[in-house]
GROMACS .gro file of C-alpha atoms in nm:
model
  291
    1MET     CA    1   8.220  13.382  11.126
    2GLY     CA    2   7.877  13.230  11.152
    3GLN     CA    3   7.989  12.870  11.098
    4PRO     CA    4   7.769  12.626  11.296
    5ARG     CA    5   7.943  12.475  11.597
    6SER     CA    6   7.838  12.123  11.493
    7GLU     CA    7   7.996  12.175  11.151
    8ARG     CA    8   8.324  12.289  11.307
    9GLY     CA    9   8.318  11.993  11.546
   10LEU     CA   10   8.262  11.753  11.258
   11GLY     CA   11   8.560  11.900  11.073
   12ILE     CA   12   8.783  11.854  11.379
   13ALA     CA   13   8.668  11.494  11.427
   14LEU     CA   14   8.729  11.410  11.061
   15VAL     CA   15   9.080  11.557  11.055
   16ILE     CA   16   9.172  11.377  11.379
   17SER     CA   17   9.048  11.053  11.220
   18ALA     CA   18   9.260  11.128  10.913
   19ALA     CA   19   9.570  11.181  11.129
   20ILE     CA   20   9.511  10.848  11.303
   21ALA     CA   21   9.478  10.668  10.969
   22TRP     CA   22   9.783  10.840  10.817
   23SER     CA   23   9.997  10.759  11.122
   24THR     CA   24   9.984  10.387  11.037
   25ALA     CA   25  10.205  10.434  10.728
   26PRO     CA   26  10.532  10.320  10.897
   27PHE     CA   27  10.353  10.014  11.036
   28PHE     CA   28  10.235   9.899  10.693
   29THR     CA   29  10.560   9.998  10.521
   30ARG     CA   30  10.763   9.788  10.765
   31LEU     CA   31  10.551   9.482  10.682
   32LEU     CA   32  10.612   9.509  10.306
   33PRO     CA   33  10.939   9.395  10.135
   34PHE     CA   34  10.884   9.589   9.812
   35ASP     CA   35  11.024   9.896   9.639
   36PRO     CA   36  10.833  10.221   9.708
   37TRP     CA   37  10.680  10.241   9.360
   38THR     CA   38  10.527   9.893   9.385
   39ILE     CA   39  10.379   9.989   9.721
   40LEU     CA   40  10.248  10.317   9.581
   41PHE     CA   41  10.092  10.141   9.281
   42TRP     CA   42   9.897   9.880   9.475
   43ARG     CA   43   9.814  10.117   9.758
   44GLY     CA   44   9.662  10.356   9.506
   45VAL     CA   45   9.465  10.081   9.329
   46PHE     CA   46   9.307   9.958   9.652
   47GLY     CA   47   9.260  10.304   9.798
   48GLY     CA   48   9.104  10.448   9.482
   49SER     CA   49   8.875  10.148   9.444
   50LEU     CA   50   8.739  10.175   9.799
   51ILE     CA   51   8.681  10.550   9.770
   52SER     CA   52   8.497  10.488   9.442
   53VAL     CA   53   8.272  10.244   9.626
   54PHE     CA   54   8.206  10.515   9.888
   55LEU     CA   55   8.117  10.755   9.608
   56VAL     CA   56   7.868  10.516   9.449
   57VAL     CA   57   7.707  10.427   9.783
   58MET     CA   58   7.664  10.794   9.877
   59GLN     CA   59   7.566  10.943   9.542
   60GLY     CA   60   7.480  10.659   9.303
   61ARG     CA   61   7.654  10.532   8.991
   62GLY     CA   62   7.618  10.865   8.817
   63ALA     CA   63   7.867  11.012   9.063
   64LEU     CA   64   8.146  10.818   8.891
   65ARG     CA   65   8.129  11.077   8.614
   66GLN     CA   66   8.303  11.309   8.857
   67LEU     CA   67   8.613  11.090   8.824
   68VAL     CA   68   8.621  11.154   8.450
   69ALA     CA   69   8.520  11.520   8.469
   70PRO     CA   70   8.625  11.640   8.817
   71GLY     CA   71   8.624  12.006   8.726
   72ARG     CA   72   8.903  12.254   8.783
   73GLY     CA   73   8.893  12.231   9.162
   74GLY     CA   74   8.875  11.852   9.172
   75LEU     CA   75   9.159  11.809   8.923
   76LEU     CA   76   9.378  12.055   9.113
   77VAL     CA   77   9.313  11.884   9.446
   78ALA     CA   78   9.375  11.538   9.296
   79SER     CA   79   9.698  11.649   9.129
   80LEU     CA   80   9.837  11.808   9.445
   81SER     CA   81   9.738  11.505   9.652
   82THR     CA   82   9.911  11.275   9.402
   83LEU     CA   83  10.226  11.487   9.412
   84GLY     CA   84  10.229  11.466   9.791
   85MET     CA   85  10.174  11.088   9.794
   86VAL     CA   86  10.444  11.000   9.540
   87SER     CA   87  10.695  11.221   9.724
   88PHE     CA   88  10.638  11.071  10.069
   89ILE     CA   89  10.761  10.710  10.054
   90PRO     CA   90  11.067  10.784   9.833
   91ALA     CA   91  11.156  11.065  10.076
   92LEU     CA   92  11.147  10.817  10.365
   93GLN     CA   93  11.389  10.592  10.179
   94MET     CA   94  11.626  10.869  10.071
   95THR     CA   95  11.671  11.036  10.409
   96LYS     CA   96  11.604  10.968  10.775
   97VAL     CA   97  11.247  10.953  10.901
   98MET     CA   98  11.337  11.224  11.154
   99ASN     CA   99  11.418  11.467  10.873
  100VAL     CA  100  11.088  11.400  10.700
  101ALA     CA  101  10.891  11.434  11.023
  102VAL     CA  102  11.046  11.769  11.115
  103LEU     CA  103  10.969  11.909  10.771
  104ILE     CA  104  10.610  11.778  10.786
  105SER     CA  105  10.560  11.969  11.110
  106THR     CA  106  10.607  12.298  10.920
  107GLN     CA  107  10.288  12.233  10.724
  108PRO     CA  108  10.060  12.449  10.945
  109PHE     CA  109  10.280  12.752  10.873
  110VAL     CA  110  10.298  12.684  10.500
  111ALA     CA  111   9.921  12.627  10.477
  112ALA     CA  112   9.852  12.941  10.679
  113ALA     CA  113  10.078  13.148  10.454
  114LEU     CA  114   9.918  13.014  10.135
  115ALA     CA  115   9.566  13.064  10.274
  116TRP     CA  116   9.650  13.423  10.369
  117LEU     CA  117   9.804  13.500  10.029
  118TRP     CA  118   9.528  13.338   9.820
  119LEU     CA  119   9.211  13.351  10.030
  120GLY     CA  120   9.292  13.634  10.269
  121GLU     CA  121   9.226  13.386  10.551
  122ALA     CA  122   9.341  13.530  10.883
  123VAL     CA  123   9.546  13.318  11.121
  124THR     CA  124   9.463  13.344  11.491
  125TRP     CA  125   9.746  13.392  11.738
  126ARG     CA  126   9.611  13.090  11.924
  127THR     CA  127   9.663  12.857  11.629
  128LEU     CA  128   9.997  13.017  11.542
  129ILE     CA  129  10.131  12.964  11.895
  130ALA     CA  130   9.992  12.610  11.904
  131SER     CA  131  10.164  12.539  11.572
  132LEU     CA  132  10.496  12.661  11.711
  133VAL     CA  133  10.456  12.437  12.016
  134ALA     CA  134  10.365  12.143  11.791
  135PHE     CA  135  10.671  12.212  11.575
  136GLY     CA  136  10.889  12.204  11.885
  137GLY     CA  137  10.726  11.880  11.993
  138VAL     CA  138  10.794  11.715  11.658
  139ALA     CA  139  11.156  11.835  11.666
  140ILE     CA  140  11.200  11.677  12.010
  141THR     CA  141  11.020  11.359  11.902
  142VAL     CA  142  11.248  11.289  11.608
  143GLY     CA  143  11.566  11.415  11.771
  144GLY     CA  144  11.641  11.699  11.531
  145ILE     CA  145  11.778  11.711  11.180
  146GLU     CA  146  12.128  11.568  11.147
  147ALA     CA  147  12.396  11.742  10.944
  148GLY     CA  148  12.463  11.594  10.605
  149ALA     CA  149  12.108  11.470  10.550
  150ASP     CA  150  12.042  11.351  10.197
  151VAL     CA  151  11.949  11.648   9.980
  152GLY     CA  152  11.713  11.449   9.757
  153GLY     CA  153  11.508  11.318  10.049
  154VAL     CA  154  11.483  11.661  10.208
  155ALA     CA  155  11.384  11.815   9.873
  156LEU     CA  156  11.108  11.555   9.826
  157SER     CA  157  10.986  11.619  10.182
  158CYS     CA  158  10.967  11.993  10.113
  159LEU     CA  159  10.779  11.924   9.789
  160MET     CA  160  10.531  11.703   9.977
  161VAL     CA  161  10.472  11.969  10.244
  162LEU     CA  162  10.412  12.234   9.979
  163ALA     CA  163  10.176  12.007   9.783
  164ILE     CA  164   9.964  11.902  10.083
  165SER     CA  165   9.952  12.259  10.218
  166ALA     CA  166   9.838  12.387   9.878
  167MET     CA  167   9.582  12.105   9.858
  168THR     CA  168   9.440  12.210  10.195
  169VAL     CA  169   9.393  12.566  10.072
  170VAL     CA  170   9.242  12.456   9.739
  171ILE     CA  171   8.989  12.242   9.927
  172ARG     CA  172   8.879  12.554  10.117
  173ARG     CA  173   8.860  12.751   9.790
  174TYR     CA  174   8.652  12.496   9.597
  175GLN     CA  175   8.408  12.380   9.863
  176GLU     CA  176   8.145  12.295   9.604
  177THR     CA  177   8.372  12.031   9.448
  178SER     CA  178   8.323  11.661   9.531
  179MET     CA  179   8.627  11.590   9.747
  180VAL     CA  180   8.544  11.219   9.765
  181ALA     CA  181   8.579  11.196   9.387
  182ALA     CA  182   8.903  11.398   9.404
  183ALA     CA  183   9.040  11.156   9.666
  184ALA     CA  184   8.963  10.856   9.444
  185LEU     CA  185   9.115  11.024   9.139
  186SER     CA  186   9.436  11.110   9.326
  187ASN     CA  187   9.485  10.744   9.420
  188PHE     CA  188   9.441  10.627   9.062
  189LEU     CA  189   9.675  10.900   8.939
  190GLY     CA  190   9.931  10.788   9.198
  191SER     CA  191   9.913  10.432   9.065
  192LEU     CA  192   9.949  10.555   8.708
  193VAL     CA  193  10.256  10.764   8.792
  194SER     CA  194  10.414  10.473   8.986
  195LEU     CA  195  10.353  10.209   8.719
  196PRO     CA  196  10.665  10.273   8.503
  197PHE     CA  197  10.898  10.256   8.806
  198ALA     CA  198  10.751   9.958   8.995
  199HIS     CA  199  10.960   9.638   8.993
  200ASP     CA  200  10.755   9.375   9.174
  201LEU     CA  201  10.399   9.419   9.052
  202VAL     CA  202  10.346   9.051   8.965
  203HIS     CA  203  10.566   8.890   9.232
  204ILE     CA  204  10.330   8.937   9.526
  205ASP     CA  205  10.190   8.655   9.736
  206SER     CA  206   9.842   8.658   9.886
  207ALA     CA  207   9.960   8.761  10.234
  208ASN     CA  208  10.142   9.072  10.107
  209LEU     CA  209   9.854   9.152   9.874
  210ALA     CA  210   9.622   9.152  10.176
  211ILE     CA  211   9.856   9.391  10.358
  212LEU     CA  212   9.865   9.620  10.054
  213ALA     CA  213   9.485   9.613  10.045
  214MET     CA  214   9.465   9.716  10.412
  215PHE     CA  215   9.731   9.982  10.352
  216GLY     CA  216   9.535  10.131  10.062
  217CYS     CA  217   9.189  10.100  10.217
  218PHE     CA  218   9.263  10.221  10.570
  219GLN     CA  219   9.572  10.440  10.563
  220VAL     CA  220   9.506  10.604  10.225
  221ALA     CA  221   9.135  10.579  10.140
  222LEU     CA  222   8.995  10.660  10.483
  223GLY     CA  223   9.274  10.902  10.574
  224LEU     CA  224   9.257  11.106  10.255
  225THR     CA  225   8.877  11.107  10.240
  226PHE     CA  226   8.844  11.215  10.603
  227TYR     CA  227   9.103  11.490  10.557
  228MET     CA  228   8.948  11.627  10.240
  229LEU     CA  229   8.601  11.632  10.394
  230GLY     CA  230   8.718  11.772  10.727
  231SER     CA  231   8.959  12.039  10.606
  232ARG     CA  232   8.688  12.210  10.402
  233LEU     CA  233   8.512  12.284  10.733
  234LEU     CA  234   8.816  12.432  10.914
  235PRO     CA  235   9.065  12.715  10.861
  236SER     CA  236   9.363  12.581  10.667
  237SER     CA  237   9.606  12.650  10.951
  238GLN     CA  238   9.393  12.462  11.206
  239ALA     CA  239   9.337  12.161  10.979
  240SER     CA  240   9.712  12.135  10.919
  241LEU     CA  241   9.784  12.174  11.291
  242ILE     CA  242   9.549  11.888  11.385
  243ALA     CA  243   9.705  11.672  11.114
  244THR     CA  244  10.042  11.696  11.295
  245LEU     CA  245   9.897  11.442  11.540
  246GLU     CA  246  10.017  11.192  11.280
  247THR     CA  247  10.379  11.227  11.398
  248PRO     CA  248  10.351  11.129  11.768
  249LEU     CA  249  10.108  10.850  11.678
  250MET     CA  250  10.357  10.681  11.442
  251PRO     CA  251  10.579  10.535  11.718
  252PHE     CA  252  10.266  10.433  11.910
  253TRP     CA  253  10.161  10.182  11.641
  254ILE     CA  254  10.518  10.051  11.614
  255TRP     CA  255  10.518   9.999  11.992
  256ILE     CA  256  10.185   9.813  11.980
  257ALA     CA  257  10.282   9.593  11.683
  258PHE     CA  258  10.654   9.535  11.733
  259ARG     CA  259  10.700   9.606  12.104
  260GLU     CA  260  10.949   9.883  12.034
  261ILE     CA  261  10.926  10.114  12.333
  262PRO     CA  262  10.943  10.482  12.230
  263ALA     CA  263  11.237  10.680  12.362
  264VAL     CA  264  11.180  10.938  12.635
  265HIS     CA  265  11.229  11.225  12.390
  266ALA     CA  266  10.958  11.077  12.167
  267LEU     CA  267  10.715  11.068  12.459
  268VAL     CA  268  10.798  11.426  12.561
  269GLY     CA  269  10.769  11.558  12.206
  270GLY     CA  270  10.450  11.364  12.145
  271ALA     CA  271  10.297  11.509  12.461
  272LEU     CA  272  10.378  11.861  12.337
  273VAL     CA  273  10.216  11.800  11.998
  274ILE     CA  274   9.904  11.644  12.148
  275GLY     CA  275   9.884  11.917  12.414
  276ALA     CA  276   9.912  12.192  12.151
  277VAL     CA  277   9.637  12.042  11.936
  278VAL     CA  278   9.404  11.974  12.231
  279ALA     CA  279   9.459  12.325  12.370
  280ASP     CA  280   9.384  12.483  12.032
  281ILE     CA  281   9.061  12.283  11.996
  282ALA     CA  282   8.954  12.355  12.356
  283VAL     CA  283   9.015  12.731  12.332
  284ASP     CA  284   8.840  12.738  11.994
  285ALA     CA  285   8.535  12.566  12.140
  286ARG     CA  286   8.529  12.800  12.441
  287SER     CA  287   8.551  13.109  12.224
  288ARG     CA  288   8.259  12.984  12.015
  289ASP     CA  289   8.052  12.918  12.328
  290ARG     CA  290   8.100  13.280  12.430
  291SER     CA  291   8.010  13.420  12.086
   0.00000   0.00000   0.00000
């Protein structure tokens, strides 16, 4: 609808970068011997601080006022992002990773439904079919949901999917809002919410503090900033579809770091997810070349 091709390409590149950054969460989590709230607190402190530095470098010190007065759109995005973040790690500890991953893969459908209801944003059959293929790939990757899965973990996973899907749509609605400031604010809000529940805030050695810093700066700060900037340039359903690349990349980092070879079903499912995303991007680019 008149959107420059370069702008669309930038959005795709940013969301792919976000998926790569987000996919490192299991790697960092495995390295840290702390309760989830302690991890969330320090991750948010480091992530929010780095994003604030980005904000100052790009817009000057005056831009920090956006953290205090983010506006309706910025506050809504930050709140939804915080809700998604504080649901994720507890969900991983309350139920199997496979259950969380399968539920995350439904995000393109949830985002598409919310965007259609609120913004009247049409969903192309191409992206819908690609989302279905990606969902099947994730289901194969994680081996399916087992009976008797913990209800609390599944409920938190559903809450996270709803929050991040809604955040994606809100970003499209409030494109004039500073999403970098919203990303920083969400990290600080996450730390604030985690503070009363954290147990090991002061019992952290320098090595683990360095890991927490890398966790916050790379996985959270870069991932969230890239996603917020990129998803404002793409339809909500497509941004959510590309973000599903996070799932097949998770076992890749574990393989690189801990020499755990992914199972055959993980490789097959991962290939389906990657193929669906690549096909959607390729067909989208071809259709724009013809228009």
